[in-house]
């Protein structure tokens, strides 16, 4: 099997399903393109002798029954949905890689001892409806009907109607969770520039960062920019700029892997000749260590209140996302690392700064994750790309890890 040719052909094929005339690939949950892609993957899995099935909500499975331990399943895969004008690799490369790794293993070594399953997860991005990880949360029994029963997409189509139109429905919430899955392995593009800058082909993921997201409102007093003397101003933007620069200075001192971003800033009235009376801003903070993340954000919050008090401003803080860091399984990390070392794969250990399906699965199933580099770190963009030889190294690494997990007694 010519792995390089197969990787190139499959990436091209899958990313063309939902090719968007305005750029990249747009394949949103339960859309026609989404269904076409899931059915296309189903066909390819079945062509290599896997038994395929959908679960109630549209996660696709391909199964190769183990000869010696059929009730022990090694699961591998990623998500099939994309963001709007997404790239050709986010999610879909993970699905292709799992498929090609199993195809390769089956050709080389025949039936595995443990069952091997490929999963093409229904949804991860939260791009059509305001709900993310629909696929993995259903797999793990963490999704509830009420989470999505009221939500609709940007055209007003209700989640429930879109799901039923595509031929799927809610999962029976009484249904017991699968006990046979012994390990989960996901490969994904890094979506950052660390591997590329360090000239590595593969990243062995140690953990996925925890993240907190806030929206703050800083209130002062809007007033005439000409007639209000500096000492009588309650300038919300002045307060924000102090908060922003002081917090980022502190974040730089803490160092990696802490990241802090003030990504959205909306001053009011946002006019050239009025002292800004109010500013709404967001803060996104991430770290792999929960204690450091908690301590740092608590300190920053205290600083903000202090700055607001000094300037006579009012501050409200809304913490609306608080995700804990998720470590990958120690044994899985070891297996991936050992394979990379034995095969002379150019790798490094690293954490993930972005969220992935693996973080939903890892708390309940031993989970490992492999990264391949992203050119210029670009993702969620039609320019998203990875060198073909790095993609191939990723698939190779995945196949070797699956071999250790499913073929070795
Ligand atoms: Zn993804």
CSV table of C-alpha atoms and ligand atoms in Angstrom, one decimal:
chain,number,residue,atom,x,y,z
A,1,UNK,CA,0.0,0.0,0.0
A,2,UNK,CA,1.4,3.4,-1.0
A,3,UNK,CA,0.7,5.4,2.1
A,4,UNK,CA,1.8,8.7,0.7
A,5,UNK,CA,-0.6,8.3,-2.3
A,6,UNK,CA,-3.4,7.1,-0.1
A,7,UNK,CA,-3.1,10.0,2.3
A,8,UNK,CA,-3.0,12.6,-0.5
A,9,UNK,CA,-6.0,11.0,-2.3
A,10,UNK,CA,-8.1,10.6,0.8
A,11,UNK,CA,-7.5,14.1,2.1
A,12,UNK,CA,-8.4,15.5,-1.3
A,13,UNK,CA,-11.5,13.4,-1.5
A,14,UNK,CA,-12.9,14.1,1.9
A,15,UNK,CA,-12.2,17.8,2.0
A,16,UNK,CA,-13.9,18.2,-1.4
A,17,UNK,CA,-17.2,17.1,0.2
A,18,UNK,CA,-18.5,20.5,1.2
A,19,UNK,CA,-16.0,22.5,-0.7
A,20,UNK,CA,-17.2,26.0,-0.2
A,21,UNK,CA,-17.3,28.5,-3.2
A,22,UNK,CA,-16.2,31.2,-0.7
A,23,UNK,CA,-13.1,29.1,0.3
A,24,UNK,CA,-12.2,26.0,2.2
A,25,UNK,CA,-14.6,23.4,3.3
A,26,UNK,CA,-17.9,24.0,5.1
A,27,UNK,CA,-19.4,20.8,6.4
A,28,UNK,CA,-21.8,21.5,9.2
A,29,UNK,CA,-23.5,19.0,11.4
A,30,UNK,CA,-26.5,17.3,9.8
A,31,UNK,CA,-26.1,19.1,6.5
A,32,UNK,CA,-26.3,17.3,3.2
A,33,UNK,CA,-22.5,17.5,2.8
A,34,UNK,CA,-22.1,16.2,6.3
A,35,UNK,CA,-24.3,13.2,5.5
A,36,UNK,CA,-22.5,12.6,2.2
A,37,UNK,CA,-19.1,12.6,4.0
A,38,UNK,CA,-20.3,10.2,6.7
A,39,UNK,CA,-21.8,7.8,4.1
A,40,UNK,CA,-18.6,8.1,2.0
A,41,UNK,CA,-16.4,7.2,5.0
A,42,UNK,CA,-18.8,4.4,5.8
A,43,UNK,CA,-18.3,3.0,2.3
A,44,UNK,CA,-14.5,3.2,2.6
A,45,UNK,CA,-14.6,1.4,6.0
A,46,UNK,CA,-16.8,-1.3,4.7
A,47,UNK,CA,-14.6,-1.7,1.6
A,48,UNK,CA,-11.7,-2.7,3.8
A,49,UNK,CA,-13.9,-5.3,5.5
A,50,UNK,CA,-15.0,-3.4,8.6
A,51,UNK,CA,-18.6,-3.8,9.9
A,52,UNK,CA,-20.1,-0.4,9.8
A,53,UNK,CA,-22.9,1.2,11.8
A,54,UNK,CA,-24.3,4.6,13.0
A,55,UNK,CA,-25.4,5.2,16.5
A,56,UNK,CA,-28.6,7.1,17.1
A,57,UNK,CA,-27.2,10.6,16.7
A,58,UNK,CA,-24.9,9.9,13.7
A,59,UNK,CA,-21.5,8.9,15.1
A,60,UNK,CA,-20.2,6.4,12.5
A,61,UNK,CA,-18.3,3.3,13.5
A,62,UNK,CA,-16.3,0.7,11.5
A,63,UNK,CA,-15.4,-2.4,13.4
A,64,UNK,CA,-12.9,-5.2,12.9
A,65,UNK,CA,-13.6,-8.0,15.3
A,66,UNK,CA,-10.6,-9.2,17.3
A,67,UNK,CA,-9.7,-12.9,17.1
A,68,UNK,CA,-8.6,-13.5,20.6
A,69,UNK,CA,-10.1,-10.7,22.7
A,70,UNK,CA,-13.1,-9.6,20.8
A,71,UNK,CA,-14.7,-7.9,23.8
A,72,UNK,CA,-11.7,-5.6,24.2
A,73,UNK,CA,-12.0,-2.7,21.7
A,74,UNK,CA,-9.3,-0.2,20.7
A,75,UNK,CA,-11.1,2.9,19.4
A,76,UNK,CA,-9.6,5.5,17.1
A,77,UNK,CA,-10.9,8.5,15.2
A,78,UNK,CA,-11.8,12.2,15.2
A,79,UNK,CA,-14.6,14.5,14.0
A,80,UNK,CA,-16.2,14.8,10.5
A,81,UNK,CA,-17.7,18.3,10.9
A,82,UNK,CA,-15.8,21.5,10.0
A,83,UNK,CA,-16.0,25.2,10.9
A,84,UNK,CA,-17.4,27.6,8.3
A,85,UNK,CA,-14.7,28.0,5.6
A,86,UNK,CA,-12.6,25.5,7.4
A,87,UNK,CA,-9.4,23.8,6.3
A,88,UNK,CA,-8.9,20.3,4.8
A,89,UNK,CA,-7.4,18.7,7.9
A,90,UNK,CA,-9.0,19.7,11.2
A,91,UNK,CA,-11.0,16.7,12.3
A,92,UNK,CA,-11.1,15.0,8.9
A,93,UNK,CA,-7.4,14.1,8.8
A,94,UNK,CA,-8.0,12.2,12.1
A,95,UNK,CA,-10.8,10.2,10.5
A,96,UNK,CA,-8.7,9.5,7.4
A,97,UNK,CA,-5.6,8.6,9.4
A,98,UNK,CA,-7.5,6.1,11.6
A,99,UNK,CA,-9.1,4.5,8.5
A,100,UNK,CA,-5.7,4.3,6.7
A,101,UNK,CA,-3.9,3.0,9.7
A,102,UNK,CA,-6.4,0.1,10.1
A,103,UNK,CA,-6.3,-0.5,6.3
A,104,UNK,CA,-2.5,-0.8,6.5
A,105,UNK,CA,-2.6,-3.0,9.6
A,106,UNK,CA,-5.1,-5.3,8.1
A,107,UNK,CA,-3.1,-5.7,4.9
A,108,UNK,CA,0.1,-6.3,6.8
A,109,UNK,CA,-1.0,-8.4,9.7
A,110,UNK,CA,-4.6,-9.6,9.1
A,111,UNK,CA,-7.1,-9.8,11.9
A,112,UNK,CA,-6.1,-8.1,15.2
A,113,UNK,CA,-6.2,-9.9,18.6
A,114,UNK,CA,-8.4,-7.1,20.1
A,115,UNK,CA,-11.2,-5.5,18.2
A,116,UNK,CA,-10.3,-2.4,16.3
A,117,UNK,CA,-12.9,0.3,15.7
A,118,UNK,CA,-12.7,3.6,13.7
A,119,UNK,CA,-15.1,6.3,14.8
A,120,UNK,CA,-16.0,9.3,12.6
A,121,UNK,CA,-17.6,11.6,15.3
A,122,UNK,CA,-20.7,13.6,14.3
A,123,UNK,CA,-19.7,16.9,15.7
A,124,UNK,CA,-17.0,18.7,17.7
A,125,UNK,CA,-16.8,22.3,16.5
A,126,UNK,CA,-20.1,23.9,17.7
A,127,UNK,CA,-20.1,25.7,14.3
A,128,UNK,CA,-23.7,25.2,13.3
A,129,UNK,CA,-25.4,25.1,16.6
A,130,UNK,CA,-24.2,26.6,19.9
A,131,UNK,CA,-23.2,23.3,21.3
A,132,UNK,CA,-19.8,21.6,20.9
A,133,UNK,CA,-18.6,18.0,21.3
A,134,UNK,CA,-22.0,16.6,20.4
A,135,UNK,CA,-20.4,13.4,19.0
A,136,UNK,CA,-18.0,12.6,21.8
A,137,UNK,CA,-20.4,13.7,24.5
A,138,UNK,CA,-23.0,11.2,23.2
A,139,UNK,CA,-20.4,8.5,23.0
A,140,UNK,CA,-19.6,9.1,26.7
A,141,UNK,CA,-23.2,9.5,27.8
A,142,UNK,CA,-22.6,13.2,28.7
A,143,UNK,CA,-25.1,14.8,26.2
A,144,UNK,CA,-28.6,15.5,27.3
A,145,UNK,CA,-31.7,16.2,25.2
A,146,UNK,CA,-32.3,19.4,27.1
A,147,UNK,CA,-28.9,20.7,26.0
A,148,UNK,CA,-30.0,21.0,22.4
A,149,UNK,CA,-33.8,20.9,22.5
A,150,UNK,CA,-34.2,24.6,22.2
A,151,UNK,CA,-31.2,25.6,20.1
A,152,UNK,CA,-31.3,26.6,16.4
A,153,UNK,CA,-28.8,27.4,13.7
A,154,UNK,CA,-28.2,30.9,12.1
A,155,UNK,CA,-31.1,30.2,9.7
A,156,UNK,CA,-33.5,29.4,12.5
A,157,UNK,CA,-33.5,25.6,11.8
A,158,UNK,CA,-33.9,23.8,15.1
A,159,UNK,CA,-31.3,21.3,16.2
A,160,UNK,CA,-33.9,18.6,16.6
A,161,UNK,CA,-35.3,19.1,13.1
A,162,UNK,CA,-31.9,19.1,11.5
A,163,UNK,CA,-31.0,15.9,13.3
A,164,UNK,CA,-34.3,14.1,12.3
A,165,UNK,CA,-34.1,15.4,8.7
A,166,UNK,CA,-30.7,13.8,8.4
A,167,UNK,CA,-32.2,10.5,9.6
A,168,UNK,CA,-31.0,10.5,13.2
A,169,UNK,CA,-32.6,11.0,16.6
A,170,UNK,CA,-31.7,11.3,20.3
A,171,UNK,CA,-30.0,8.4,21.9
A,172,UNK,CA,-31.9,6.5,24.5
A,173,UNK,CA,-30.6,8.1,27.7
A,174,UNK,CA,-31.2,4.8,29.6
A,175,UNK,CA,-28.8,3.0,27.3
A,176,UNK,CA,-25.8,1.7,29.2
A,177,UNK,CA,-22.4,2.9,28.2
A,178,UNK,CA,-20.0,0.6,26.4
A,179,UNK,CA,-17.6,-1.2,28.7
A,180,UNK,CA,-15.5,-2.8,26.0
A,181,UNK,CA,-13.5,0.3,24.9
A,182,UNK,CA,-10.1,-0.1,26.5
A,183,UNK,CA,-8.3,2.7,24.7
A,184,UNK,CA,-8.9,5.7,22.5
A,185,UNK,CA,-6.4,7.2,20.1
A,186,UNK,CA,-6.9,10.5,18.2
A,187,UNK,CA,-4.6,12.2,15.7
A,188,UNK,CA,-5.1,15.9,14.9
A,189,UNK,CA,-3.3,18.8,13.4
A,190,UNK,CA,-1.5,20.9,16.0
A,191,UNK,CA,-3.2,24.2,15.0
A,192,UNK,CA,-0.2,26.0,16.4
A,193,UNK,CA,3.4,26.5,15.2
A,194,UNK,CA,5.5,24.7,17.8
A,195,UNK,CA,6.2,21.5,15.8
A,196,UNK,CA,7.0,23.5,12.7
A,197,UNK,CA,9.3,25.9,14.4
A,198,UNK,CA,11.1,23.0,16.1
A,199,UNK,CA,11.2,21.0,12.9
A,200,UNK,CA,9.3,18.0,14.3
A,201,UNK,CA,7.0,15.7,12.4
A,202,UNK,CA,5.0,14.4,15.4
A,203,UNK,CA,3.8,15.7,18.8
A,204,UNK,CA,3.0,13.3,21.6
A,205,UNK,CA,0.3,15.1,23.6
A,206,UNK,CA,0.7,14.9,27.3
A,207,UNK,CA,-2.4,16.9,28.3
A,208,UNK,CA,-5.1,19.3,27.0
A,209,UNK,CA,-5.1,22.7,28.7
A,210,UNK,CA,-7.8,23.9,31.1
A,211,UNK,CA,-9.4,27.2,30.1
A,212,UNK,CA,-11.4,29.9,31.7
A,213,UNK,CA,-13.3,32.5,29.7
A,214,UNK,CA,-14.7,35.7,31.1
A,215,UNK,CA,-16.6,38.7,29.9
A,216,UNK,CA,-16.0,41.9,31.9
A,217,UNK,CA,-17.7,45.2,31.8
A,218,UNK,CA,-15.9,48.3,33.1
A,219,UNK,CA,-18.1,51.3,33.7
A,220,UNK,CA,-17.0,54.9,34.0
A,221,UNK,CA,-18.6,58.0,32.6
A,222,UNK,CA,-19.0,59.1,29.0
A,223,UNK,CA,-18.2,62.8,28.7
A,224,UNK,CA,-17.1,65.5,26.3
A,225,UNK,CA,-13.5,64.9,25.1
A,226,UNK,CA,-12.8,68.6,24.9
A,227,UNK,CA,-14.4,70.1,28.0
A,228,UNK,CA,-13.7,67.3,30.6
A,229,UNK,CA,-10.3,67.9,32.3
A,230,UNK,CA,-8.1,64.8,32.6
A,231,UNK,CA,-8.4,64.8,36.4
A,232,UNK,CA,-12.2,64.7,36.4
A,233,UNK,CA,-12.6,61.8,33.9
A,234,UNK,CA,-13.8,58.2,34.6
A,235,UNK,CA,-12.3,56.8,31.4
A,236,UNK,CA,-13.1,53.1,31.0
A,237,UNK,CA,-10.6,52.6,28.2
A,238,UNK,CA,-7.8,54.0,30.4
A,239,UNK,CA,-8.8,51.4,33.0
A,240,UNK,CA,-8.9,48.6,30.4
A,241,UNK,CA,-5.5,49.5,29.0
A,242,UNK,CA,-4.0,49.4,32.5
A,243,UNK,CA,-5.7,46.0,33.2
A,244,UNK,CA,-4.6,44.6,29.8
A,245,UNK,CA,-0.9,45.6,29.9
A,246,UNK,CA,-0.4,44.8,33.6
A,247,UNK,CA,-2.1,41.3,33.2
A,248,UNK,CA,-0.1,40.4,30.0
A,249,UNK,CA,3.1,41.5,31.7
A,250,UNK,CA,2.3,39.2,34.6
A,251,UNK,CA,1.4,36.3,32.2
A,252,UNK,CA,4.7,36.7,30.4
A,253,UNK,CA,6.5,36.4,33.8
A,254,UNK,CA,4.6,33.2,34.7
A,255,UNK,CA,5.8,31.8,31.3
A,256,UNK,CA,4.7,28.7,29.4
A,257,UNK,CA,2.4,27.0,29.1
A,258,UNK,CA,0.2,29.9,30.5
A,259,UNK,CA,-1.5,32.0,27.8
A,260,UNK,CA,-3.7,35.0,28.3
A,261,UNK,CA,-5.7,36.8,25.7
A,262,UNK,CA,-8.0,39.9,25.7
A,263,UNK,CA,-9.6,39.1,22.4
A,264,UNK,CA,-12.7,41.2,22.2
A,265,UNK,CA,-12.9,44.8,23.2
A,266,UNK,CA,-15.9,47.0,22.7
A,267,UNK,CA,-15.8,50.6,24.0
A,268,UNK,CA,-18.9,52.7,24.3
A,269,UNK,CA,-19.7,55.0,22.7
A,270,UNK,CA,-16.7,54.3,20.5
A,271,UNK,CA,-16.5,57.8,19.1
A,272,UNK,CA,-13.5,60.1,18.5
A,273,UNK,CA,-14.7,63.0,20.7
A,274,UNK,CA,-16.2,61.2,23.7
A,275,UNK,CA,-14.4,59.9,26.8
A,276,UNK,CA,-15.3,56.2,26.7
A,277,UNK,CA,-17.9,55.6,29.4
A,278,UNK,CA,-17.9,51.8,29.2
A,279,UNK,CA,-15.9,49.0,27.9
A,280,UNK,CA,-16.8,45.4,27.5
A,281,UNK,CA,-13.9,43.0,27.1
A,282,UNK,CA,-13.2,39.3,27.2
A,283,UNK,CA,-10.4,37.4,28.8
A,284,UNK,CA,-9.3,33.8,27.9
A,285,UNK,CA,-6.7,32.1,30.1
A,286,UNK,CA,-5.3,28.6,29.7
A,287,UNK,CA,-2.8,26.4,31.5
A,288,UNK,CA,-2.2,22.7,31.9
A,289,UNK,CA,-2.1,23.0,35.7
A,290,UNK,CA,-5.4,23.7,37.4
A,291,UNK,CA,-3.8,25.3,40.5
A,292,UNK,CA,-1.7,27.6,38.5
A,293,UNK,CA,-4.6,28.5,36.3
A,294,UNK,CA,-6.8,29.2,39.4
A,295,UNK,CA,-4.2,31.2,41.3
A,296,UNK,CA,-3.2,33.3,38.3
A,297,UNK,CA,-6.8,34.2,37.3
A,298,UNK,CA,-7.7,35.0,40.9
A,299,UNK,CA,-4.7,37.4,41.1
A,300,UNK,CA,-5.6,39.0,37.8
A,301,UNK,CA,-9.2,39.5,39.0
A,302,UNK,CA,-8.0,41.1,42.2
A,303,UNK,CA,-5.7,43.4,40.2
A,304,UNK,CA,-8.7,44.4,38.0
A,305,UNK,CA,-10.8,45.4,41.0
A,306,UNK,CA,-8.0,47.4,42.4
A,307,UNK,CA,-7.4,49.3,39.2
A,308,UNK,CA,-11.1,49.9,38.8
A,309,UNK,CA,-11.3,51.2,42.4
A,310,UNK,CA,-8.3,53.6,41.9
A,311,UNK,CA,-9.9,55.1,38.8
A,312,UNK,CA,-13.4,55.3,40.1
A,313,UNK,CA,-14.7,52.7,37.7
A,314,UNK,CA,-17.2,49.9,38.3
A,315,UNK,CA,-16.2,46.4,37.3
A,316,UNK,CA,-18.4,43.3,36.7
A,317,UNK,CA,-16.9,39.9,36.0
A,318,UNK,CA,-18.6,37.0,34.4
A,319,UNK,CA,-16.8,33.7,34.3
A,320,UNK,CA,-18.8,31.7,31.7
A,321,UNK,CA,-16.4,28.9,30.8
A,322,UNK,CA,-14.3,27.0,33.3
A,323,UNK,CA,-12.8,23.8,31.8
A,324,UNK,CA,-10.3,21.8,33.8
A,325,UNK,CA,-7.1,20.6,32.2
A,326,UNK,CA,-7.3,17.0,31.0
A,327,UNK,CA,-4.1,14.8,31.2
A,328,UNK,CA,-3.7,12.1,28.6
A,329,UNK,CA,-3.3,8.5,29.9
A,330,UNK,CA,0.3,7.8,31.1
A,331,UNK,CA,0.4,4.4,29.6
A,332,UNK,CA,-0.9,5.7,26.2
A,333,UNK,CA,1.8,8.5,26.3
A,334,UNK,CA,4.4,5.8,27.0
A,335,UNK,CA,3.2,3.6,24.1
A,336,UNK,CA,3.3,6.5,21.6
A,337,UNK,CA,6.6,7.8,22.8
A,338,UNK,CA,8.2,4.3,22.7
A,339,UNK,CA,6.9,3.7,19.2
A,340,UNK,CA,8.3,7.1,18.1
A,341,UNK,CA,11.6,6.4,19.6
A,342,UNK,CA,11.9,2.8,18.2
A,343,UNK,CA,11.0,4.0,14.7
A,344,UNK,CA,13.2,7.0,14.8
A,345,UNK,CA,10.3,9.4,14.3
A,346,UNK,CA,11.2,13.0,14.8
A,347,UNK,CA,8.9,13.9,17.7
A,348,UNK,CA,8.5,16.0,20.8
A,349,UNK,CA,6.3,15.9,23.9
A,350,UNK,CA,3.8,18.7,24.1
A,351,UNK,CA,0.5,19.9,25.5
A,352,UNK,CA,-2.5,20.9,23.5
A,353,UNK,CA,-3.6,24.5,23.7
A,354,UNK,CA,-6.9,23.8,21.9
A,355,UNK,CA,-9.8,21.6,22.9
A,356,UNK,CA,-10.4,18.2,21.2
A,357,UNK,CA,-12.7,15.2,21.4
A,358,UNK,CA,-10.0,13.5,23.4
A,359,UNK,CA,-10.7,15.7,26.4
A,360,UNK,CA,-14.3,14.4,26.6
A,361,UNK,CA,-13.2,10.8,26.3
A,362,UNK,CA,-10.0,10.8,28.5
A,363,UNK,CA,-11.7,11.1,31.9
A,364,UNK,CA,-13.4,7.7,31.3
A,365,UNK,CA,-11.2,5.8,28.8
A,366,UNK,CA,-7.4,5.7,28.6
A,367,UNK,CA,-6.7,8.2,25.8
A,368,UNK,CA,-3.7,9.2,23.8
A,369,UNK,CA,-3.3,11.9,21.2
A,370,UNK,CA,-0.8,12.5,18.4
A,371,UNK,CA,-0.2,15.9,16.7
A,372,UNK,CA,1.2,16.6,13.2
A,373,UNK,CA,2.5,20.1,12.4
A,374,UNK,CA,0.4,23.0,11.0
A,375,UNK,CA,2.1,25.1,8.3
A,376,UNK,CA,2.5,28.6,9.9
A,377,UNK,CA,0.3,27.4,12.7
A,378,UNK,CA,-2.8,28.3,10.6
A,379,UNK,CA,-6.1,26.5,11.3
A,380,UNK,CA,-9.9,27.0,10.9
A,381,UNK,CA,-9.0,28.7,7.7
A,382,UNK,CA,-8.8,27.5,4.0
A,383,UNK,CA,-5.0,28.0,4.2
A,384,UNK,CA,-4.8,25.3,6.8
A,385,UNK,CA,-2.2,22.7,5.7
A,386,UNK,CA,0.5,20.2,6.7
A,387,UNK,CA,3.4,18.9,4.6
A,388,UNK,CA,2.3,15.6,3.0
A,389,UNK,CA,5.4,13.8,4.5
A,390,UNK,CA,4.4,14.9,8.0
A,391,UNK,CA,0.8,13.6,7.5
A,392,UNK,CA,2.3,10.3,6.4
A,393,UNK,CA,4.6,10.2,9.5
A,394,UNK,CA,1.4,10.8,11.6
A,395,UNK,CA,-0.5,7.9,10.0
A,396,UNK,CA,2.6,5.7,10.4
A,397,UNK,CA,2.9,6.6,14.1
A,398,UNK,CA,-0.8,5.9,14.5
A,399,UNK,CA,-0.6,2.5,12.8
A,400,UNK,CA,2.4,1.5,14.9
A,401,UNK,CA,0.6,2.5,18.1
A,402,UNK,CA,-2.6,0.7,17.1
A,403,UNK,CA,-0.4,-2.4,16.4
A,404,UNK,CA,0.9,-2.3,19.9
A,405,UNK,CA,-2.6,-2.0,21.4
A,406,UNK,CA,-4.5,-4.4,19.2
A,407,UNK,CA,-2.0,-6.9,17.7
A,408,UNK,CA,0.4,-7.6,20.6
A,409,UNK,CA,-0.8,-10.1,23.2
B,1,LIG,ZN1,-10.7,19.4,15.4
